[in-house]
PDB file of C-alpha atoms in Angstrom:
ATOM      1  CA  UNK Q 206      38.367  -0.962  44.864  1.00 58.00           C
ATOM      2  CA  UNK Q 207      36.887  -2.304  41.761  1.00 66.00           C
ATOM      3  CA  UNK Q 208      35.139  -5.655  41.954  1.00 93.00           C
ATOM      4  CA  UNK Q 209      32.169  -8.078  42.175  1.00 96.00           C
ATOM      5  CA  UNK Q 210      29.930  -8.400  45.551  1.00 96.00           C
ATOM      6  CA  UNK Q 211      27.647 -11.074  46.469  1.00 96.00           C
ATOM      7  CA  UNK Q 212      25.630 -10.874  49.071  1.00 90.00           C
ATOM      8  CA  UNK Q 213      24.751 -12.293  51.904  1.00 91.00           C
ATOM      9  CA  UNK Q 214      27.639 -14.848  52.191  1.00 93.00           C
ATOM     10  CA  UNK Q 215      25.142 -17.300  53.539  1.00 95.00           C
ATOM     11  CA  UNK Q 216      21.511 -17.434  53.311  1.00 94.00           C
ATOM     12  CA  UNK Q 217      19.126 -20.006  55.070  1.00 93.00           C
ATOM     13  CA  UNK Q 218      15.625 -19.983  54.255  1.00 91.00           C
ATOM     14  CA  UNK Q 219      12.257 -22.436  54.478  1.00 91.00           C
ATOM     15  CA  UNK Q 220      11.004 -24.283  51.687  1.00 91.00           C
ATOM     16  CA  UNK Q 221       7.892 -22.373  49.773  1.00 90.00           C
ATOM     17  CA  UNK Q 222       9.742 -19.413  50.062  1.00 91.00           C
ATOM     18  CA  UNK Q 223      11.202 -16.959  46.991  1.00 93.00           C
ATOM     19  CA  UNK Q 224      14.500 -16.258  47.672  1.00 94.00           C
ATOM     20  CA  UNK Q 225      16.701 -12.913  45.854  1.00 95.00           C
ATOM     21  CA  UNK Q 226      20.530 -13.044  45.542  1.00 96.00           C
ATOM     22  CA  UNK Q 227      22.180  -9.139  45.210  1.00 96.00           C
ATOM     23  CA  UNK Q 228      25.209  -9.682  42.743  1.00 97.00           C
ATOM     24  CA  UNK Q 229      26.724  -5.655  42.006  1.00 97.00           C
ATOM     25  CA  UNK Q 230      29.753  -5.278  40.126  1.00 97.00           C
ATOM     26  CA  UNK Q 231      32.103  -1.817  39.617  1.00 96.00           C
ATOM     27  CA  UNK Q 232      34.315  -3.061  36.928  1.00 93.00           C
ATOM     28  CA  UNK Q 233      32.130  -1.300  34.453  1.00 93.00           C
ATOM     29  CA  UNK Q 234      31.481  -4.899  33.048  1.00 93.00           C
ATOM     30  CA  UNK Q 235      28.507  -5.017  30.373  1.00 93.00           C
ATOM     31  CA  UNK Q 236      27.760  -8.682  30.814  1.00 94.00           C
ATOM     32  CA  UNK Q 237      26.762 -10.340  33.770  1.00 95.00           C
ATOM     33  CA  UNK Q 238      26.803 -14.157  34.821  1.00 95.00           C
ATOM     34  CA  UNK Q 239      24.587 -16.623  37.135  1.00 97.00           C
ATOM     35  CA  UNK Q 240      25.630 -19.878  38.335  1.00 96.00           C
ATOM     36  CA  UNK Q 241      24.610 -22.758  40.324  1.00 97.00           C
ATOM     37  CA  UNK Q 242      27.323 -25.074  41.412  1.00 96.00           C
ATOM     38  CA  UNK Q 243      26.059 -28.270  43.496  1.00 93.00           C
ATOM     39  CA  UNK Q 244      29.225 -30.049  45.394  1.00 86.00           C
ATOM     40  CA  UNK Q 245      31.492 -31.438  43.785  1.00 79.00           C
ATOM     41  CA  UNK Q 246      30.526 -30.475  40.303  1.00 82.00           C
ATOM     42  CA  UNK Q 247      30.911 -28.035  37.889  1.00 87.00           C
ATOM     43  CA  UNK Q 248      29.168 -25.069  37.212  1.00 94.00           C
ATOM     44  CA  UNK Q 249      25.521 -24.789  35.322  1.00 94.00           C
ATOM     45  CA  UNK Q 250      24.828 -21.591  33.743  1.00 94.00           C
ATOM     46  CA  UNK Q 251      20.864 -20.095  34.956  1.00 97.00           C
ATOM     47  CA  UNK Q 252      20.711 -17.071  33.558  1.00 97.00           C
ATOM     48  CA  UNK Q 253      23.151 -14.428  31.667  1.00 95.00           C
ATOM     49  CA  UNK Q 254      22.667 -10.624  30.078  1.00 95.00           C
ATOM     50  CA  UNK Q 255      24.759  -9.172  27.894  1.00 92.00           C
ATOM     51  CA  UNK Q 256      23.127  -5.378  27.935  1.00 92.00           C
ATOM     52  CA  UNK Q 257      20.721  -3.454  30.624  1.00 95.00           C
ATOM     53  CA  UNK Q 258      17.319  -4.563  30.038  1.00 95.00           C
ATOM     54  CA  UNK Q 259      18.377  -7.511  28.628  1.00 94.00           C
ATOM     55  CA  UNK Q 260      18.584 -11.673  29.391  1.00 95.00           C
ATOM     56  CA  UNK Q 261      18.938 -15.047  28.335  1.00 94.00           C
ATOM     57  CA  UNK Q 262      18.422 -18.574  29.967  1.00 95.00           C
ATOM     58  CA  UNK Q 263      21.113 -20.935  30.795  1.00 93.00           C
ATOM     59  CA  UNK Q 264      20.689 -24.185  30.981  1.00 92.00           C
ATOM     60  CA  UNK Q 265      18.601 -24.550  33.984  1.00 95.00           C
ATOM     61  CA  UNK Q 266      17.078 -21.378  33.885  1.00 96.00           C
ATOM     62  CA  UNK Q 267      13.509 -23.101  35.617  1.00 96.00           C
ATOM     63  CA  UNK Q 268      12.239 -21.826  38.701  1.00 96.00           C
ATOM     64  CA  UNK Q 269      14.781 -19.044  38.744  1.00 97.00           C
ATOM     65  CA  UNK Q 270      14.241 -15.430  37.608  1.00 97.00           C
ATOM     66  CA  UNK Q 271      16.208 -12.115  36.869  1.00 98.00           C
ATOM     67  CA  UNK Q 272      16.470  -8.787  36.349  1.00 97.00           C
ATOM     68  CA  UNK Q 273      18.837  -6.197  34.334  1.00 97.00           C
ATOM     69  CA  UNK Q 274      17.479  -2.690  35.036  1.00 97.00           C
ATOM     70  CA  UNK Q 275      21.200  -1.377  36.034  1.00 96.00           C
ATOM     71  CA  UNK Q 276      24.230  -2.007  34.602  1.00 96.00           C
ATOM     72  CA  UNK Q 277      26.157  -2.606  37.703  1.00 97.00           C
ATOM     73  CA  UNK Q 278      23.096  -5.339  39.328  1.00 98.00           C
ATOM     74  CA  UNK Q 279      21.460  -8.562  37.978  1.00 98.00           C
ATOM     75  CA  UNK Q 280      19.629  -9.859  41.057  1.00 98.00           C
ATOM     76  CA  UNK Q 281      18.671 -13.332  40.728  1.00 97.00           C
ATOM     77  CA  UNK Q 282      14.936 -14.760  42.476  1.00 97.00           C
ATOM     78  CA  UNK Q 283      15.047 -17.806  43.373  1.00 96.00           C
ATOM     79  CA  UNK Q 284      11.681 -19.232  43.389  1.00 94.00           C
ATOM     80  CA  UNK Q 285       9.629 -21.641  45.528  1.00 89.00           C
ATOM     81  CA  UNK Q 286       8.710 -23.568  41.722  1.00 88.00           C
ATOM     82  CA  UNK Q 287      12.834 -24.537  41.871  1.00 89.00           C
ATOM     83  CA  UNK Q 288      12.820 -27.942  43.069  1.00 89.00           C
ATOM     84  CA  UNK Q 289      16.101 -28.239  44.531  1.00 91.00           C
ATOM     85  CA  UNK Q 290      17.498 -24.934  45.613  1.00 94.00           C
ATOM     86  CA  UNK Q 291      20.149 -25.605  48.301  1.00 95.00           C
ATOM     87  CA  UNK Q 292      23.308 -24.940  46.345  1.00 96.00           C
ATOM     88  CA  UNK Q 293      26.412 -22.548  45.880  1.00 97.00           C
ATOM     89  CA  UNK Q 294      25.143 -19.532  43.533  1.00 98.00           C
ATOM     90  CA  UNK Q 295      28.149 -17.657  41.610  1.00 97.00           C
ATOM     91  CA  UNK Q 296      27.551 -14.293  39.694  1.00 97.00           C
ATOM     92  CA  UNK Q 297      30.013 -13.397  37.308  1.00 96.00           C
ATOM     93  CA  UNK Q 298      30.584 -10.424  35.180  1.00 95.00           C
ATOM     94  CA  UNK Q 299      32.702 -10.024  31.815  1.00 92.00           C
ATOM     95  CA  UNK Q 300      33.261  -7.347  28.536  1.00 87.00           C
ATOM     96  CA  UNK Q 301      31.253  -8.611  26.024  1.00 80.00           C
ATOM     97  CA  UNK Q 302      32.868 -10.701  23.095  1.00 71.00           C
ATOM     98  CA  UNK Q 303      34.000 -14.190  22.977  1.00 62.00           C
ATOM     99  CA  UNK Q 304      37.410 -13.257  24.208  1.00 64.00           C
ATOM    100  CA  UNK Q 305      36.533 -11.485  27.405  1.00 78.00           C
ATOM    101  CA  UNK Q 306      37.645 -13.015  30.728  1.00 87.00           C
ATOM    102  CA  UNK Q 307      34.930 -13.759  32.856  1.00 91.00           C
ATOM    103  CA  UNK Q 308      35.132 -12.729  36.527  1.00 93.00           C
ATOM    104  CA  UNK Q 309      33.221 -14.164  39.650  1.00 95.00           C
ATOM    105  CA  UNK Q 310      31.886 -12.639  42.878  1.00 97.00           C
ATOM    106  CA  UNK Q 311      32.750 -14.903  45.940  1.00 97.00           C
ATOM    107  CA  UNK Q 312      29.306 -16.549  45.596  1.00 97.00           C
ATOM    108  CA  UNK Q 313      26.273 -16.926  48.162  1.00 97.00           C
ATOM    109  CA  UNK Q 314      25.401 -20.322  49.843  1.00 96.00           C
ATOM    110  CA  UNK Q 315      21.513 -21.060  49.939  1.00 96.00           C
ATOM    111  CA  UNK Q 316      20.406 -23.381  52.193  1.00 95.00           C
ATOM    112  CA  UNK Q 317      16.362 -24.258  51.876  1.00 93.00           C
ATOM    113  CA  UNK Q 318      15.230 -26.402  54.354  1.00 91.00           C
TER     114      UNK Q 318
ATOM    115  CA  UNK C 202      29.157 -36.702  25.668  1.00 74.00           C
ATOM    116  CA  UNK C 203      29.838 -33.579  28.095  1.00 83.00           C
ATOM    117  CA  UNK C 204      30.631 -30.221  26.096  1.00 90.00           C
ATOM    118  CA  UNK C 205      33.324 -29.720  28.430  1.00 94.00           C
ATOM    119  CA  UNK C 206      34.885 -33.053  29.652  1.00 95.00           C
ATOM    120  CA  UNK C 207      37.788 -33.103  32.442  1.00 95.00           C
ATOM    121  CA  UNK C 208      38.690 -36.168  34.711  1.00 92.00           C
ATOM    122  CA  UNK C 209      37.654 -35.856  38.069  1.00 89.00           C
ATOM    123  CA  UNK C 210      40.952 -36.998  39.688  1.00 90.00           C
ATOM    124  CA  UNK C 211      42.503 -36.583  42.257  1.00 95.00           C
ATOM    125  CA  UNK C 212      45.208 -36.017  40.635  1.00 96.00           C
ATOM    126  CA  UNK C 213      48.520 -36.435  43.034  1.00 97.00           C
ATOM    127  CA  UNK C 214      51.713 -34.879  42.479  1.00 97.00           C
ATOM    128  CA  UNK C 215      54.508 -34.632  44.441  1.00 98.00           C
ATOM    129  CA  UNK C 216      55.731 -30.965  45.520  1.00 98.00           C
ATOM    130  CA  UNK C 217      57.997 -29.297  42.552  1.00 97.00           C
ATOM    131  CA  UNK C 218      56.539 -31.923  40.004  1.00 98.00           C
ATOM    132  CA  UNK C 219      54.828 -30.843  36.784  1.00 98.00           C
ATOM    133  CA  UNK C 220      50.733 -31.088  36.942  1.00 98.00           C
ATOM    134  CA  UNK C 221      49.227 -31.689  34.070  1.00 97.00           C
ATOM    135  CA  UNK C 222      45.276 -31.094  33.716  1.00 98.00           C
ATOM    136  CA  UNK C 223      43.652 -31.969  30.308  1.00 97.00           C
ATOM    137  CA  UNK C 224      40.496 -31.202  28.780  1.00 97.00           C
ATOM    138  CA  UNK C 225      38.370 -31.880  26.042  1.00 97.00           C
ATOM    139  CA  UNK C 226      35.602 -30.080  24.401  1.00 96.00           C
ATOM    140  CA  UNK C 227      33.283 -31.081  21.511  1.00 93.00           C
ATOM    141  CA  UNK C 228      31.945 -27.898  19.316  1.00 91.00           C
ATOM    142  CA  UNK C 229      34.752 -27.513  17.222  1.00 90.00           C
ATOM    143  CA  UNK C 230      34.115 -23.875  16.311  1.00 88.00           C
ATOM    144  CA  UNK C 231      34.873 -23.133  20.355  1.00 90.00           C
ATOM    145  CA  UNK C 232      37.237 -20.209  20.248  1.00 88.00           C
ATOM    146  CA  UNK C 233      38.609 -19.185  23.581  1.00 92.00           C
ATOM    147  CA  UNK C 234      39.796 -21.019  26.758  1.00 95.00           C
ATOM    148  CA  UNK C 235      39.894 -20.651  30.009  1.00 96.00           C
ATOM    149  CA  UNK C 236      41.099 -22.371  33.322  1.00 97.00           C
ATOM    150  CA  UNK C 237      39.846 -21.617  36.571  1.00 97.00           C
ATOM    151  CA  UNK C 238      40.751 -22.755  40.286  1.00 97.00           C
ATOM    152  CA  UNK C 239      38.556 -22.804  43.333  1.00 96.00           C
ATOM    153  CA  UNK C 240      39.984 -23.701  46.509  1.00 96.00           C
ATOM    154  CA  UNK C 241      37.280 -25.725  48.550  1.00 93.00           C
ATOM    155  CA  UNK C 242      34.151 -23.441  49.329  1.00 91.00           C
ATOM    156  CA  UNK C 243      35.635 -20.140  47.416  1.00 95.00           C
ATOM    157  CA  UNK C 244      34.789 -19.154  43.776  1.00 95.00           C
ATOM    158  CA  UNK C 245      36.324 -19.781  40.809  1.00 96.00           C
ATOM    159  CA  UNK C 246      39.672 -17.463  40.529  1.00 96.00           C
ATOM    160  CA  UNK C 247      40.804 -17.222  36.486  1.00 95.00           C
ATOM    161  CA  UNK C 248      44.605 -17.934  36.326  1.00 95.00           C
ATOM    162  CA  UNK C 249      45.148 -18.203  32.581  1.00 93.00           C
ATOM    163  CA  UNK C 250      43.194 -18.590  29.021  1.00 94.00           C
ATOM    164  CA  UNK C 251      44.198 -19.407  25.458  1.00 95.00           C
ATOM    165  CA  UNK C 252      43.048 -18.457  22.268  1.00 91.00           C
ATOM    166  CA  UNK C 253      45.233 -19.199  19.709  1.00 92.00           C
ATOM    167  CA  UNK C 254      47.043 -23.229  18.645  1.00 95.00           C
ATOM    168  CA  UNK C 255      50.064 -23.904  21.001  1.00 95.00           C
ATOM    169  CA  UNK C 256      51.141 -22.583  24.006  1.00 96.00           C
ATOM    170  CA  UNK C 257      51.196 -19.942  26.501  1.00 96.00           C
ATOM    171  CA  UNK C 258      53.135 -19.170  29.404  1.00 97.00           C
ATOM    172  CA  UNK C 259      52.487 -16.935  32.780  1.00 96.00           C
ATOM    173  CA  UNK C 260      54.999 -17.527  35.444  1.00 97.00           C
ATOM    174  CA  UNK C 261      54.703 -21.565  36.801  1.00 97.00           C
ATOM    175  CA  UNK C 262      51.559 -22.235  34.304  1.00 98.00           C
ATOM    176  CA  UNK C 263      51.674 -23.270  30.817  1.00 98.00           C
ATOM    177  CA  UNK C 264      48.352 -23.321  28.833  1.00 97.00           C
ATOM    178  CA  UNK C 265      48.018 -25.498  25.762  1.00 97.00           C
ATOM    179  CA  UNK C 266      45.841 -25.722  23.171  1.00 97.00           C
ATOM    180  CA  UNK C 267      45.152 -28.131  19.805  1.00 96.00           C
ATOM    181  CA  UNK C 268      42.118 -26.789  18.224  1.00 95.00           C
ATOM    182  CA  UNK C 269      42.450 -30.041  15.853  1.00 95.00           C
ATOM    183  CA  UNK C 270      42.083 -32.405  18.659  1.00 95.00           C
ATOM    184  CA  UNK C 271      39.702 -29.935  20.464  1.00 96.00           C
ATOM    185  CA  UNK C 272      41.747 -30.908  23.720  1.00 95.00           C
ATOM    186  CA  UNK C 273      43.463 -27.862  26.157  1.00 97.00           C
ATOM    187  CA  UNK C 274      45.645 -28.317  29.152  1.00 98.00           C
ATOM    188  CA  UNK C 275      47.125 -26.584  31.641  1.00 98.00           C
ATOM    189  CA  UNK C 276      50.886 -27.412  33.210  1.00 98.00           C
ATOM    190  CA  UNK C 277      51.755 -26.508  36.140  1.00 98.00           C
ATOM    191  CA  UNK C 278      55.487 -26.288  36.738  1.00 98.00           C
ATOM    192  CA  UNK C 279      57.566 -27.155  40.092  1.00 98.00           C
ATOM    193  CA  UNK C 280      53.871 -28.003  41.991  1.00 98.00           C
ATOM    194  CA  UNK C 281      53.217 -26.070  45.582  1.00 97.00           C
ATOM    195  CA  UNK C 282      51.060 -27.688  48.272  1.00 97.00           C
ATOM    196  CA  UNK C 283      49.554 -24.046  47.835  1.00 97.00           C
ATOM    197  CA  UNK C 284      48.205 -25.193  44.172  1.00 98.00           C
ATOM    198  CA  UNK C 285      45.884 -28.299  45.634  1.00 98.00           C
ATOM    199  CA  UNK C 286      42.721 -27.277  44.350  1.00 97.00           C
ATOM    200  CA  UNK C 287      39.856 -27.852  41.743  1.00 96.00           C
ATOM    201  CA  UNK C 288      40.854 -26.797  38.319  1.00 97.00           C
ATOM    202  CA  UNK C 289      37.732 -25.782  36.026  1.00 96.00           C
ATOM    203  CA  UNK C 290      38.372 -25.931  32.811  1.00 97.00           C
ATOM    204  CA  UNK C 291      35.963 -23.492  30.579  1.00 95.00           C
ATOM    205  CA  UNK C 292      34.868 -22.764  27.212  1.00 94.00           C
ATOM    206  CA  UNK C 293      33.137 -20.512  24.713  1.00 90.00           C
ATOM    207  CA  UNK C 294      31.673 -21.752  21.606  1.00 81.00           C
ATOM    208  CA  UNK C 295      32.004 -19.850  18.195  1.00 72.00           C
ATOM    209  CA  UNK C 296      28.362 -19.590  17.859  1.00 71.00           C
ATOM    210  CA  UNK C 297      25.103 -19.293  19.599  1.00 71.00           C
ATOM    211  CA  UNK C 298      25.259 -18.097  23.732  1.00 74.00           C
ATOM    212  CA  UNK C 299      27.924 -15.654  24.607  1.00 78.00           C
ATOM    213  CA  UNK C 300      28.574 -17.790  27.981  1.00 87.00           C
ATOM    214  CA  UNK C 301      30.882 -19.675  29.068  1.00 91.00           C
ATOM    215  CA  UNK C 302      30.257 -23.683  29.414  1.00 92.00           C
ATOM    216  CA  UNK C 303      32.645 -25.338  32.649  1.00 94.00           C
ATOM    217  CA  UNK C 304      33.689 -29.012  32.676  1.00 94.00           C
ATOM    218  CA  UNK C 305      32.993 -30.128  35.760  1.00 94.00           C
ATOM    219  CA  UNK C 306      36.938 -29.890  37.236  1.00 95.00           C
ATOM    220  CA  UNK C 307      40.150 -31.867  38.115  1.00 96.00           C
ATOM    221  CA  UNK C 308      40.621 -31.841  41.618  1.00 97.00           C
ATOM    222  CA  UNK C 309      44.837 -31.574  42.367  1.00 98.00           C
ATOM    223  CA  UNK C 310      46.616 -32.861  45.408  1.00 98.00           C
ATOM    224  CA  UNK C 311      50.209 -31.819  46.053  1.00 97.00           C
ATOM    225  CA  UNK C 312      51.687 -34.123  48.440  1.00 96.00           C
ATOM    226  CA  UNK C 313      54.343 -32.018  50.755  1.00 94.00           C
TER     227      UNK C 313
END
């Protein structure tokens, strides 16, 4: 059953506090998508890699960090420096090229209190 | 100006009415499209995209696209209740990041 996972579905934690997000894909997908959607907006891209070992910031890439050691996992940390955290985080995976359809996971919902 | 601009709405439509979402985008050399809809608190689920001038069809939705007036739409044809949602409209540029950029979506009401 190919597909994206997120996990957990919901995560609560305390302000100060680093935070990781698991995103793991099967759909043999070589680039790989984070995104921050705040309510009743859009979403902002934080970080994306195109290739293992590899990544670029999005547009609000501060306080937030990744890794691409694996092709199927880009974990995203989400740091205490990140001054507003609480949000709806959305992976995403995609072929590479500017024609690929992009994919999400069904997200994870940080709440820092 | 937004890269990727979409009105908010809500947009109301009566059930089995034609929806039509529109949206704008500013680098000219963008070359594909994409729309998206998220039902409240899910993720984004792709239902169509467009890459060439004119239109495309998939069942009830029509995608359009005038690279001229950098403007793409989506129609939706004899409207469900099922189809209220937020329609994202997304976009990726000729050049520079390989990611796509979102407007910030079109919210759709169809009223039973």
């Amino acid at each position: 059953d190919g597909g994206i996972t997120q996990s957990p579905k919901y995560l609560f934690r305390k302000e100060g506090q680093n935070v990781t997000l698991s995103c793991e894909q099967n759909l043999n997908h070589d680039a790989m998508y984070w995104y921050r959607q705040d309510p009743g907006q859009g979403l902002r891209l934080i970080y994306y890699s195109q290739i293992v070992n590899d990544f670029q910031k999005g547009d609000i890439a501060e306080g937030y960090s990744v890794s691409r050691e694996k092709k199927e996992s880009f974990p995203l940390t989400v740091t205490s420096a990140q001054k507003n955290p609480t949000a709806f985080y959305l992976c995403a995976s995609s072929m590479t090229g500017s024609a690929a359809e992009q994919y999400f996971g069904p997200g994870t919902r940080l709440t820092v209190t | 100006q937004k890269e990727v601009e979409q009105n908010s709405g809500p947009l109301s439509v009566p059930e089995g009415a034609i929806a039509s979402l529109n949206c704008t985008y500013s680098d000219r050399g963008s070359q594909s499209f994409f729309w998206y809809r998220q039902y409240s608190g899910k993720s984004p689920e792709l239902i169509m995209f467009i890459y060439s001038n004119g239109d495309k069809e998939d069942g009830r939705f029509t995608a359009q696209l005038n690279k001229a007036s950098q403007y793409v739409s989506l129609l939706i044809r004899d409207s469900q209740p099922s189809d209220s949602a937020t329609y994202l409209c997304a976009v990726m540029k000729g050049t520079g990041r390989r990611a796509l950029t979102f407007g910030s979506g079109t919210r759709l009401q169809v009223q039973p």
